[in-house]
CSV table of C-alpha atoms in Angstrom, one decimal:
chain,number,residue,atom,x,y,z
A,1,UNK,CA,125.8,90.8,56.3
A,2,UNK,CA,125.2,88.3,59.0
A,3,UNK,CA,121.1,89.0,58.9
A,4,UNK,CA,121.5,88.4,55.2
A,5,UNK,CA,123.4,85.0,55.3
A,6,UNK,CA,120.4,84.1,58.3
A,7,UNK,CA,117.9,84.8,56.0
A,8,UNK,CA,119.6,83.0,53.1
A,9,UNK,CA,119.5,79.9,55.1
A,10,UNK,CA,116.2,80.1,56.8
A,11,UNK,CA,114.3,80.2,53.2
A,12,UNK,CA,116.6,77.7,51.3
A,13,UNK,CA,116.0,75.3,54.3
A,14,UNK,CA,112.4,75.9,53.6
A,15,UNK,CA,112.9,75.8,50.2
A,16,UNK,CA,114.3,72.1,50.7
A,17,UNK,CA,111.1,71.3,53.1
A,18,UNK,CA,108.6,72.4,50.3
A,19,UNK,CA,110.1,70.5,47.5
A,20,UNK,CA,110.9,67.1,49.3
A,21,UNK,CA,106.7,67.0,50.5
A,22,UNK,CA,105.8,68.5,46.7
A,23,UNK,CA,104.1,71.1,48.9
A,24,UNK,CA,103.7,73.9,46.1
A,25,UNK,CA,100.9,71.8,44.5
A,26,UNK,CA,98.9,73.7,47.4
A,27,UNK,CA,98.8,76.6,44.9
A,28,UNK,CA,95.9,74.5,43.3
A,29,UNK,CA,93.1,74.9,46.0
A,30,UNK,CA,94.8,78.5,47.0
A,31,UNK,CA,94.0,79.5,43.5
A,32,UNK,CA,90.4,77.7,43.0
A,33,UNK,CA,89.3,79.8,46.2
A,34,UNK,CA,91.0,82.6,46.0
A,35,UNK,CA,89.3,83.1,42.2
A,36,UNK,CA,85.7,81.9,43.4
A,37,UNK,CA,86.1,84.7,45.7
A,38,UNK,CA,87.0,87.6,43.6
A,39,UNK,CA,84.5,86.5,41.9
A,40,UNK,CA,81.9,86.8,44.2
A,41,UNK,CA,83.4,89.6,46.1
A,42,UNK,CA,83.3,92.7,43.4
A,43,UNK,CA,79.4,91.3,42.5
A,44,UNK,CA,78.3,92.1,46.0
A,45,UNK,CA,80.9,94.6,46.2
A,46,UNK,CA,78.6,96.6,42.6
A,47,UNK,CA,75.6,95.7,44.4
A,48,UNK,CA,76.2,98.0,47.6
A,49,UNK,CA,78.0,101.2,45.7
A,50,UNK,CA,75.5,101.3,42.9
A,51,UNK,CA,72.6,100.7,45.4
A,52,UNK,CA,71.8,104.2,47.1
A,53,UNK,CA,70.4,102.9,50.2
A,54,UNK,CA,72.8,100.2,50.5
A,55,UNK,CA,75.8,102.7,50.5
A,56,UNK,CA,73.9,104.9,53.6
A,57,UNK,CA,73.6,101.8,56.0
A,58,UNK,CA,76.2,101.6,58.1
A,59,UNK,CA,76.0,97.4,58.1
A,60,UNK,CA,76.4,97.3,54.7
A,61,UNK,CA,79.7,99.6,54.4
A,62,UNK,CA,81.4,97.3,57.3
A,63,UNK,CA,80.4,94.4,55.2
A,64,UNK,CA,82.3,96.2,51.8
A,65,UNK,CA,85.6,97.2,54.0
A,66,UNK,CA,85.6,93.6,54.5
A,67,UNK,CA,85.0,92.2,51.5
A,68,UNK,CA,87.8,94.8,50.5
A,69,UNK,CA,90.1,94.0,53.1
A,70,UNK,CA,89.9,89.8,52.0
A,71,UNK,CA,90.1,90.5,48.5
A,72,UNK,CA,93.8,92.8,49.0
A,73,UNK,CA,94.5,89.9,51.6
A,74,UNK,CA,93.6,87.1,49.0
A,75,UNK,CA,95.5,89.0,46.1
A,76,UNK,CA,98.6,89.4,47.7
A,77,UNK,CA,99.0,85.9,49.0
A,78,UNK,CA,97.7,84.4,46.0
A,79,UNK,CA,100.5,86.7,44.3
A,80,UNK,CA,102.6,84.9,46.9
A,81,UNK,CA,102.0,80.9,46.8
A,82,UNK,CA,102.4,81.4,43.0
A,83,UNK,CA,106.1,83.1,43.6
A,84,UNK,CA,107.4,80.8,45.5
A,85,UNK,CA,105.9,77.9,44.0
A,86,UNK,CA,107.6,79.0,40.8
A,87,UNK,CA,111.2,79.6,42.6
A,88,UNK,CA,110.7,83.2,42.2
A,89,UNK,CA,113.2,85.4,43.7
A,90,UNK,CA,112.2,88.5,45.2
A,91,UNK,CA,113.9,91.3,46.6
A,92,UNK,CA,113.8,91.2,50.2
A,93,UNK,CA,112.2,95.2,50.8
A,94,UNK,CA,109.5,93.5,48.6
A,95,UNK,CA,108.6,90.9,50.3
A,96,UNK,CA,108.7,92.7,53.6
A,97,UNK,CA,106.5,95.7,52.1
A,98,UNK,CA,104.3,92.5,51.0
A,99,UNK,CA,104.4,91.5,54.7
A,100,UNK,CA,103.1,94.8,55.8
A,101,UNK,CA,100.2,94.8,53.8
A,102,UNK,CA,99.1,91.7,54.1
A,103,UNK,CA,99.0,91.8,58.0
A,104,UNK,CA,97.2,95.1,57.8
A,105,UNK,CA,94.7,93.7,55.1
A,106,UNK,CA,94.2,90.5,57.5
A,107,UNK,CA,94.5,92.7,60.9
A,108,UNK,CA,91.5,95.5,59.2
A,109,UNK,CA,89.2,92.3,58.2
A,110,UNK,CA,89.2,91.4,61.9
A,111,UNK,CA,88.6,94.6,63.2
A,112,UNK,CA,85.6,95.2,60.9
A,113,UNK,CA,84.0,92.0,61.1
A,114,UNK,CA,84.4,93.3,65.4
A,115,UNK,CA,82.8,96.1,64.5
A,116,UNK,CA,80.0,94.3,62.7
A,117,UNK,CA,78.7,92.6,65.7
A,118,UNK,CA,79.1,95.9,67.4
A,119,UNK,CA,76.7,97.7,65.2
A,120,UNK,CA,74.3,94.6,65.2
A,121,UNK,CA,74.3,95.2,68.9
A,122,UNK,CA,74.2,99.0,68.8
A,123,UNK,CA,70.8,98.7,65.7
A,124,UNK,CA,68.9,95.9,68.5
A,125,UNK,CA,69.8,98.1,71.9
A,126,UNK,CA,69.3,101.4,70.7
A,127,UNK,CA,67.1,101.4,67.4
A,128,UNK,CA,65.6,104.9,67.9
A,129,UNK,CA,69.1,106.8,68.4
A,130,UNK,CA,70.9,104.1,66.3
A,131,UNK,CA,71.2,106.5,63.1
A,132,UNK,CA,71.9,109.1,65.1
A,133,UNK,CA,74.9,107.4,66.3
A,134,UNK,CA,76.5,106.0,63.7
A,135,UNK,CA,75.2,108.0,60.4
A,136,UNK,CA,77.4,107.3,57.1
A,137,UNK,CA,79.4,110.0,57.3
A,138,UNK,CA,81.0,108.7,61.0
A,139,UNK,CA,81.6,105.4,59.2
A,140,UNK,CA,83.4,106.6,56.9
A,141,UNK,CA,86.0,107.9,59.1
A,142,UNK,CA,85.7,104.8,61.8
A,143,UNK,CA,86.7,102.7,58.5
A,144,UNK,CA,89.4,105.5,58.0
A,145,UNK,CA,90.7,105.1,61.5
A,146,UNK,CA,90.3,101.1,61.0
A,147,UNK,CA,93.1,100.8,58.4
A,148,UNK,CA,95.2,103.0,59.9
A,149,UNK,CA,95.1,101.0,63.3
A,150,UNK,CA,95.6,97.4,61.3
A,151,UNK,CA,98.6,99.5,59.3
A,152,UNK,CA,100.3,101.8,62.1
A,153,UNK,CA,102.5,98.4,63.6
A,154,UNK,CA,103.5,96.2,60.4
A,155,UNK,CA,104.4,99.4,58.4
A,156,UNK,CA,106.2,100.7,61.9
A,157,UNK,CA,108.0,97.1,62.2
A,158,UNK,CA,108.9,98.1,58.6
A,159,UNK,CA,110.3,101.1,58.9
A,160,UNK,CA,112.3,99.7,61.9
A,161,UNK,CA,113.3,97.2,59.7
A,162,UNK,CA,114.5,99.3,56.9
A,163,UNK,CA,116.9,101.6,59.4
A,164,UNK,CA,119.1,99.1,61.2
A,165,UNK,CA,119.4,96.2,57.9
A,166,UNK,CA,123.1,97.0,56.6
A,167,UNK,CA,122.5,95.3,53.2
A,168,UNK,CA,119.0,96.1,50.8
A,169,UNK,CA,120.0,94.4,47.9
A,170,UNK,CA,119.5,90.7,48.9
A,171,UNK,CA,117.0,88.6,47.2
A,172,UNK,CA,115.0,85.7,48.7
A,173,UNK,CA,113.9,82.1,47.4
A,174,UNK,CA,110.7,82.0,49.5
A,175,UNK,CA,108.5,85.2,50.5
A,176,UNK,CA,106.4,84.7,53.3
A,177,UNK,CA,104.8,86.5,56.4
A,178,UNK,CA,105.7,83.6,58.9
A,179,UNK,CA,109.7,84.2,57.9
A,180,UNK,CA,109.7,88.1,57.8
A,181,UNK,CA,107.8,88.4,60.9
A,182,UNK,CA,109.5,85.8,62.8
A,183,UNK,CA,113.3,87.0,61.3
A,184,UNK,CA,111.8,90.3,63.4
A,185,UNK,CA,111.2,88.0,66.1
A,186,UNK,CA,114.5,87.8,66.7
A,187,UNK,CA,114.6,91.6,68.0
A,188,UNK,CA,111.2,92.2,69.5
A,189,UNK,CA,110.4,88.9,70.9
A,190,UNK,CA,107.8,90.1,73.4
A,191,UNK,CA,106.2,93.0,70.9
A,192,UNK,CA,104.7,90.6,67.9
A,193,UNK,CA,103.2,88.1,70.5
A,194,UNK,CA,101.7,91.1,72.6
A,195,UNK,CA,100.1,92.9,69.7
A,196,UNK,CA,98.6,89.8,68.0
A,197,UNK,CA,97.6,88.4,71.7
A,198,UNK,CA,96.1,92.0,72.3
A,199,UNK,CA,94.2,92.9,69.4
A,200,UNK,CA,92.6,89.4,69.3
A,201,UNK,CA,91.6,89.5,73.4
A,202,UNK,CA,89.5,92.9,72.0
A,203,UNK,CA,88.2,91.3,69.3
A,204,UNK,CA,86.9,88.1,70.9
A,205,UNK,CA,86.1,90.2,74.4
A,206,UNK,CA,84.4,92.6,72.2
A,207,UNK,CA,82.0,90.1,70.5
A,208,UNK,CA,81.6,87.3,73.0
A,209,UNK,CA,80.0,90.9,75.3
A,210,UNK,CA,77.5,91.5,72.5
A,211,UNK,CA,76.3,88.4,71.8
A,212,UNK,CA,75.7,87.4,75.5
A,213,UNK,CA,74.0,91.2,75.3
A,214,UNK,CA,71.9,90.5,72.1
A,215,UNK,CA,70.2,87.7,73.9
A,216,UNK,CA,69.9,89.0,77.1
A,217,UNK,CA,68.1,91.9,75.2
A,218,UNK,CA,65.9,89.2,72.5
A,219,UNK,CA,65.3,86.2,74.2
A,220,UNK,CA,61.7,87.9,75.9
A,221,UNK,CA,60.8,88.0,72.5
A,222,UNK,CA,60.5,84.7,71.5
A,223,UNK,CA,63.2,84.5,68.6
A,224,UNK,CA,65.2,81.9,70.2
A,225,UNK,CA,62.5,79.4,71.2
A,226,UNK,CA,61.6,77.7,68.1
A,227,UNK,CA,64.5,75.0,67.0
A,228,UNK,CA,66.0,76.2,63.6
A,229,UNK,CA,64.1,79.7,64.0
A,230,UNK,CA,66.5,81.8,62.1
A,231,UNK,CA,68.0,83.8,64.8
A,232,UNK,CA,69.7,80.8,66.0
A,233,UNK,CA,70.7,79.6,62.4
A,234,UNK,CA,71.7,83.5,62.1
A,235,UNK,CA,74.0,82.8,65.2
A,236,UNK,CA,75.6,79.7,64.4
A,237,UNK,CA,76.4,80.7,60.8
A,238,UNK,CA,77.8,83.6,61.7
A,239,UNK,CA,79.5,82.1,65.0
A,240,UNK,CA,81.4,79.8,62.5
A,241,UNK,CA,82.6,82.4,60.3
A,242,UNK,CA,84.2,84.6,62.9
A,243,UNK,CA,85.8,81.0,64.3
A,244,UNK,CA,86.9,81.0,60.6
A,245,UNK,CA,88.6,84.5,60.6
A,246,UNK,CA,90.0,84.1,64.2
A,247,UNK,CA,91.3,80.7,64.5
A,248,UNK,CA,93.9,81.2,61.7
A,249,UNK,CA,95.0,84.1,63.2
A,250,UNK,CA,96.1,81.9,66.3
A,251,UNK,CA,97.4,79.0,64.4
A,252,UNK,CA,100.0,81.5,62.9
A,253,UNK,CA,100.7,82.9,66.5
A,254,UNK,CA,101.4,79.1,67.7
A,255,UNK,CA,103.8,79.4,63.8
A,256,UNK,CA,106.1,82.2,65.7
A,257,UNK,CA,106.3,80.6,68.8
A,258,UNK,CA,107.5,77.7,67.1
A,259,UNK,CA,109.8,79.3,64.2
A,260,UNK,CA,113.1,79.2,66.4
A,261,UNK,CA,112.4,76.2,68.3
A,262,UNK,CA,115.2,73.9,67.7
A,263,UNK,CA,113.1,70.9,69.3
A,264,UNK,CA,110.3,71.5,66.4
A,265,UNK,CA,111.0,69.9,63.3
A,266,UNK,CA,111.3,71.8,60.1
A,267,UNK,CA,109.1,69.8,58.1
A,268,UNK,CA,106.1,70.1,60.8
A,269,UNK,CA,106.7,74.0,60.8
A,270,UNK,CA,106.5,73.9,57.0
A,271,UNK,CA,104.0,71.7,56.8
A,272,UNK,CA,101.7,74.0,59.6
A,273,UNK,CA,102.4,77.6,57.6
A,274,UNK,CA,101.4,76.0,54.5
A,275,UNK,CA,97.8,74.3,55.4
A,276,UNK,CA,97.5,77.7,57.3
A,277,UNK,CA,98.1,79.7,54.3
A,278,UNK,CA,96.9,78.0,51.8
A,279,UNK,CA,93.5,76.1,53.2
A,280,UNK,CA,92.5,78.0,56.8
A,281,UNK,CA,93.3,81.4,56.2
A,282,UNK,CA,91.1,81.5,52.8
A,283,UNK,CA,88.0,79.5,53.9
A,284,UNK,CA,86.4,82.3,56.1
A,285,UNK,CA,86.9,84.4,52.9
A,286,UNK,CA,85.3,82.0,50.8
A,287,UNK,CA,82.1,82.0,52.9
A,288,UNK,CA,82.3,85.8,53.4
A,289,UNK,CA,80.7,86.4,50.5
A,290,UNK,CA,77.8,84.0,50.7
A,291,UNK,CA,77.0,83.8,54.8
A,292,UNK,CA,77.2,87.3,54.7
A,293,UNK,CA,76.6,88.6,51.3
A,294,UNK,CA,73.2,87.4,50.3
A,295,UNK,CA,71.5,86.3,53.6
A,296,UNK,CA,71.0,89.8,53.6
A,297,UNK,CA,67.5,90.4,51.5
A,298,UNK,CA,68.2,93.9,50.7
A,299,UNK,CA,71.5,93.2,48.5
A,300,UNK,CA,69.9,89.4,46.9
A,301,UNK,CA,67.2,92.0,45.7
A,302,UNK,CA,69.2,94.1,44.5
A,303,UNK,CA,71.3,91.6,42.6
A,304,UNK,CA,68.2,89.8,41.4
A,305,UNK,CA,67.2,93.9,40.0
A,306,UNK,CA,70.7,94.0,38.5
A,307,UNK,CA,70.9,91.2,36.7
A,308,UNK,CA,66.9,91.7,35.4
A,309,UNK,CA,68.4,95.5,33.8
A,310,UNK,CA,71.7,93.8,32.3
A,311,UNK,CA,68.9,90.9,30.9
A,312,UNK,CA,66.8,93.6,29.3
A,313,UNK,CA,69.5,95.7,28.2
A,314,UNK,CA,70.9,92.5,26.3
A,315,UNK,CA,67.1,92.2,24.5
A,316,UNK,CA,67.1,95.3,23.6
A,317,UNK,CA,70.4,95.2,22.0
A,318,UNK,CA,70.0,92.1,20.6
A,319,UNK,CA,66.5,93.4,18.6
C-alpha cells in the first residue's frame, strides 16, 4: 500500500508541474513528427520487402529492424503524450508493460543502428568474404537475438516488479518511462544506471573503433581528400544521426539520477523529461528515414519504379 500512495503522489505532483507550464501542448510537435514518420517509414519499409534484392542485403534488413524498432517506439509514446495530456488514467501493469516495450523498442534501435556501422565496416574490410559472413539467413537470427537482448532486462525488471507489488489494481494520472523506471530506482539503484551506462559504452566503443578503422582502411584511396566529397558528407550526416539516437539516451540517464534529488526542482525535472520526450527523442527518428532511407540509390530506385507501376496502373484503370 505504501508503494501505491508513493506513486499516487509522484504523478499528481507531476500532474500539477505539467498543467501550471501548459506543458501538454507538447503533444502538438510529438504528433506532427511522429505522423511524418510513419509516414515515411512503412514507404521505405514496402520498398525493401517487396524488392527481392533489397530483402537479401544484409544493410538493408538492419536499416528495416530500425525503422521498425522507431516506429513501435514512436507509437507507443505518441499513444503516451496523448494519455496523459488528456488526464487519462491508466492502470499501473499498463503503463509498466508500456514501459517495457518502449525501452526495448528504443534499446533494439540502438543496437541496430551499432550493428550498421559494423557491417559497413565488415562490406569495406572484407568485401570478398563479406557475404560469406553475414548471408540473410544469419541476419535474420542476429535481428532475432537483437530484440531479445533490448527485451531480456525491462521485461525482467517487470516481472520483478509484478512479484513483490502488494496492490495491482491502482491506476495512475501520468504514464511515463522516467516515473516507472525511476519508482524501480528506488530498489535497484546501481542496476538501471549500470545497464544503460553499459550498453551505451558498447555502442559508442563499438562505432567510434569502426570509423577510426574505415578511414584507416580508405583514406589511401583518395575519398577523403576532396572537401564535400561524399564520403565526408556520408560521415557527418550519419555522425549527426547516431548523436541524435544516443544523446537522448543520456539526457534521460542524467533524468534518473536526478528523479529523487530533493535539491532538484520539480518543475526543472518536468520540464527536462518533457523536451526529452517529446522533441529529442523523436528527431533522430524523423531523419531516419530520409539520411538513411533514400541516400541509398538502390531503394530511391526502387521507389521511383513503385510509384511509375501504381502511375500506370492508375491509367489503365482510369481508360
Amino acid at each position: 500500500m505504501t508503494s501505491s500512495i508513493h506513486i499516487a503522489n509522484i504523478t499528481q505532483d507531476w500532474v500539477e508541474s505539467v498543467r501550471r507550464w501548459h506543458l501538454e501542448l507538447f503533444f502538438i510537435p510529438t504528433t506532427v513528427i511522429t505522423l511524418a514518420t510513419l509516414v515515411a517509414n512503412p514507404v521505405l519499409l514496402a520498398c525493401i520487402f517487396l524488392s527481392r534484392a533489397l530483402r537479401q542485403e544484409t544493410r538493408y534488413l538492419l536499416l528495416a529492424n530500425t525503422l521498425t524498432a522507431d516506429m513501435l517506439f514512436l507509437i507507443l509514446n505518441l499513444t503516451t503524450v496523448i494519455c496523459n495530456a488528456v488526464g487519462a488514467q491508466i492502470p499501473w501493469l499498463v503503463c509498466e508493460l508500456v514501459t517495457a516495450v518502449t525501452v526495448t523498442a528504443y534499446c533494439c534501435a540502438i543496437l541496430t543502428v551499432t550493428l550498421m556501422v559494423v557491417d559497413t565496416y565488415a562490406a569495406v574490410r572484407w568485401p570478398l568474404h563479406y557475404h560469406d559472413i553475414l548471408p540473410p539467413a544469419r541476419t535474420h537470427r542476429i535481428l532475432v537475438g537483437v530484440w531479445v537482448v533490448a527485451a531480456v532486462y525491462p521485461f525482467t525488471l517487470l516481472i520483478m516488479m509484478e512479484a513483490e507489488r502488494e496492490s495491482h489494481h491502482e491506476n495512475v494520472a501520468v504514464c511515463l518511462v522516467l516515473i516507472s523506471l525511476g519508482f524501480i530506482q528506488l530498489k535497484n539503484t546501481v542496476g538501471i544506471h549500470t545497464y544503460f551506462f553499459v550498453a551505451a559504452l558498447i555502442c559508442a566503443t563499438l562505432i567510434f573503433y569502426c570509423y577510426i578503422r574505415l578511414y584507416m582502411v580508405t583514406k589511401t584511396h583518395g575519398i577523403w581528400q576532396r572537401r564535400f566529397s561524399r564520403a565526408r558528407v556520408t560521415l557527418l550526416a550519419h555522425g549527426v544521426l547516431l548523436l541524435l539516437y544516443f544523446a537522448p539516451g543520456f539526457v534521460f540517464t542524467l533524468e534518473l539520477f536526478f528523479f529523487h534529488r530533493k535539491d532538484i526542482s520539480q518543475d526543472v525535472r518536468v520540464w527536462v523529461s518533457t523536451v526529452n520526450m517529446c522533441v529529442f527523442m523523436l528527431l533522430p527518428r524523423a531523419f531516419a528515414p530520409y539520411l538513411y532511407g533514400l541516400r541509398y540509390r538502390e531503394i530511391s530506385d526502387t521507389l521511383m519504379q513503385l510509384l511509375h507501376q501504381h502511375r500506370r496502373l492508375s491509367q489503365i484503370t482510369v481508360s
